[in-house]
Amino acid sequence: MNTLLLCDNENDIKQAGEILRNGGLVGIPTETVYGLAANALDGAAVAGIFKAKGRPMDNPLIVHIAEIGDIERFNLVADFPKKAKLLAERFWSGPLTMIMPKGSAIPDEVSAGLDTVAIRFPEHKTAQAIIKAAGVPLAAPSANISGSPSPTSAAHVMNDLNGRIDAVVDGGECRVGLESTVITMVPDKPRLLRPGGITVEQIESVIGAVDVDDAVLNQLDENAKAASPGMKYKHYAPKARVILVRGEGYIDYVNKNAGKNDAALCYNEDVEELNVRSFSLGNSEDIDIQAQKLFDRLRQIDGENVKTVYARCPKPDGVGMALYNRLIRAAGFEVIDLEKL
Ligand code: AMP
Ligand code: MG
């Protein structure tokens, strides 16, 4: 299959919409990461996403809409809880995904057999235009080969999926750079399943206290049932071994322990002091930029034949919670705590 590289002009967006309406697969830009989209109401089209990515069939997809009214118009949910409406009014369009009881229009392929569905209204103008051009909601996971770092540019999508999907729309680099916040609105007290660009603090300022699922910051037992199936898989991992280094003394530790094929994933201020190859996420104080750059840096490291990456461990609050959640999975939960050595 020849994968078309489309631009974000009116004509190309119309073409992307037609491909999607006809059951095809298109990589689309969003503010979080690039998504691999298909018509969410067409089970056969959605099945193609799992095949192209090599994604386990038990990992459900997020349905993307272009206005809040799409939820009722397309029968996407069986119930739109009051707290979910409040969050939608405050944070949509934006990087927040809400899980609700699924409506009759949702095929089993989307929900992976669960009785719930994940919904998001992306803020990216090109994503909105493509959904409108398709005329249907779009199911879309991240547009990478399953397990590898999520794509934050059209080039990343092409690297992974060229020849396996119909088209990619180039909408530039993603603003947030990490996948959306996922929260289930099914229980009375909603529960955060995946941290992202909308923080727990922001959510609680609108609907009061929420729970944070154990799997967000900790490793699940092998036999534990994940509330969000995606949490149980090895994820975001480059080929190199990643080790998170927590605490003061990062520079000394890395300088002492890193070999010549190793590298540091660090901050701008560290680069001069380190005597190993370093990949900077940005200034130490700029957590938004660090989040935006993470996946791109992991992909760069993949291109450079690095054996072990010693990564700075972020503080897990605010957007740092999302960064920490992705890094700890990239590291397969391998952490060196300098305070405990
Ligand atoms: P991705 O689109 O690749 O970023 O993954 C979507 C994430 O949302 C995965 O972690 C899924 O397991 C999770 N998810 C999607 N739908 C549901 C659902 N109905 N219940 C729980 N988690 C879900
Ligand atoms: Mg993904």
Short mmCIF file of N, CA, C and O and ligand atoms in Angstrom, two decimals, residues 55 59-62 99 114 116-118 140-142 179 182 193-194 227-230, ligand 1:
data_model
loop_
_atom_site.label_atom_id
_atom_site.label_comp_id
_atom_site.label_asym_id
_atom_site.label_seq_id
_atom_site.Cartn_x
_atom_site.Cartn_y
_atom_site.Cartn_z
N ARG A 55 -1.63 -3.83 17.56
CA ARG A 55 -2.14 -3.54 18.90
C ARG A 55 -2.95 -4.71 19.44
O ARG A 55 -3.78 -5.27 18.71
N ASN A 59 -7.25 -3.92 23.95
CA ASN A 59 -6.93 -2.56 24.38
C ASN A 59 -7.83 -1.57 23.63
O ASN A 59 -7.63 -1.32 22.44
N PRO A 60 -8.87 -1.03 24.32
CA PRO A 60 -9.88 -0.22 23.63
C PRO A 60 -9.34 1.12 23.11
O PRO A 60 -8.29 1.58 23.53
N LEU A 61 -10.11 1.72 22.20
CA LEU A 61 -9.68 2.96 21.53
C LEU A 61 -10.49 4.16 22.01
O LEU A 61 -11.60 4.01 22.53
N ILE A 62 -9.93 5.34 21.80
CA ILE A 62 -10.63 6.58 22.15
C ILE A 62 -11.40 7.07 20.91
O ILE A 62 -10.87 7.08 19.80
N ILE A 99 -14.32 8.42 30.13
CA ILE A 99 -14.94 7.11 29.91
C ILE A 99 -16.34 7.11 30.49
O ILE A 99 -16.55 7.55 31.64
N LEU A 114 -15.66 -4.08 26.27
CA LEU A 114 -16.11 -3.49 27.54
C LEU A 114 -17.48 -2.85 27.34
O LEU A 114 -17.91 -2.61 26.21
N THR A 116 -18.09 0.14 28.31
CA THR A 116 -17.83 1.58 28.39
C THR A 116 -17.13 2.05 27.13
O THR A 116 -16.62 1.23 26.35
N VAL A 117 -17.11 3.37 26.94
CA VAL A 117 -16.41 3.94 25.78
C VAL A 117 -15.66 5.20 26.21
O VAL A 117 -16.13 5.94 27.07
N ALA A 118 -14.49 5.41 25.62
CA ALA A 118 -13.66 6.59 25.91
C ALA A 118 -13.90 7.65 24.84
O ALA A 118 -13.89 7.33 23.65
N ALA A 140 -9.34 6.54 17.39
CA ALA A 140 -7.92 6.75 17.09
C ALA A 140 -7.04 6.52 18.32
O ALA A 140 -7.14 7.24 19.29
N PRO A 141 -6.19 5.50 18.26
CA PRO A 141 -5.11 5.37 19.25
C PRO A 141 -3.90 6.13 18.70
O PRO A 141 -3.97 6.72 17.61
N SER A 142 -2.80 6.14 19.42
CA SER A 142 -1.60 6.79 18.91
C SER A 142 -1.12 6.07 17.65
O SER A 142 -1.25 4.85 17.52
N GLU A 179 0.09 11.68 25.52
CA GLU A 179 -1.30 11.32 25.28
C GLU A 179 -2.22 11.98 26.31
O GLU A 179 -1.78 12.39 27.38
N VAL A 182 -6.77 10.40 30.88
CA VAL A 182 -7.95 9.52 30.80
C VAL A 182 -8.56 9.39 32.19
O VAL A 182 -7.87 9.04 33.15
N LEU A 193 -7.23 7.33 35.20
CA LEU A 193 -6.58 6.10 34.75
C LEU A 193 -5.25 6.37 34.07
O LEU A 193 -4.37 5.51 34.05
N ARG A 194 -5.13 7.55 33.47
CA ARG A 194 -3.86 7.91 32.81
C ARG A 194 -3.68 9.42 32.94
O ARG A 194 -4.55 10.17 32.55
N ALA A 227 -7.66 -1.37 35.20
CA ALA A 227 -8.89 -0.65 34.90
C ALA A 227 -8.81 -0.11 33.47
O ALA A 227 -9.80 -0.04 32.76
N SER A 228 -7.63 0.28 33.08
CA SER A 228 -7.41 0.73 31.72
C SER A 228 -6.45 -0.26 31.07
O SER A 228 -5.28 -0.31 31.43
N PRO A 229 -6.96 -1.09 30.14
CA PRO A 229 -6.12 -2.18 29.64
C PRO A 229 -4.76 -1.71 29.14
O PRO A 229 -3.77 -2.43 29.26
N GLY A 230 -4.70 -0.48 28.59
CA GLY A 230 -3.43 0.01 28.05
C GLY A 230 -2.33 0.08 29.09
O GLY A 230 -1.15 0.06 28.77
P1 AMP B 1 -4.07 5.31 23.12
O1 AMP B 1 -5.20 5.74 22.28
O2 AMP B 1 -3.09 4.39 22.44
O3 AMP B 1 -3.42 6.48 23.75
O4 AMP B 1 -4.71 4.45 24.29
C1 AMP B 1 -5.98 4.78 24.84
C2 AMP B 1 -5.96 4.50 26.31
O5 AMP B 1 -7.28 4.65 26.84
C3 AMP B 1 -5.51 3.10 26.63
O6 AMP B 1 -4.73 3.10 27.81
C4 AMP B 1 -6.83 2.36 26.83
O7 AMP B 1 -6.67 1.22 27.61
C5 AMP B 1 -7.67 3.44 27.48
N1 AMP B 1 -9.11 3.22 27.26
C6 AMP B 1 -9.81 3.38 26.10
N2 AMP B 1 -11.10 3.04 26.27
C7 AMP B 1 -11.24 2.62 27.54
C8 AMP B 1 -12.33 2.12 28.32
N3 AMP B 1 -13.54 1.97 27.81
N4 AMP B 1 -12.09 1.78 29.61
C9 AMP B 1 -10.85 1.92 30.14
N5 AMP B 1 -9.78 2.39 29.45
C10 AMP B 1 -9.96 2.74 28.17
#
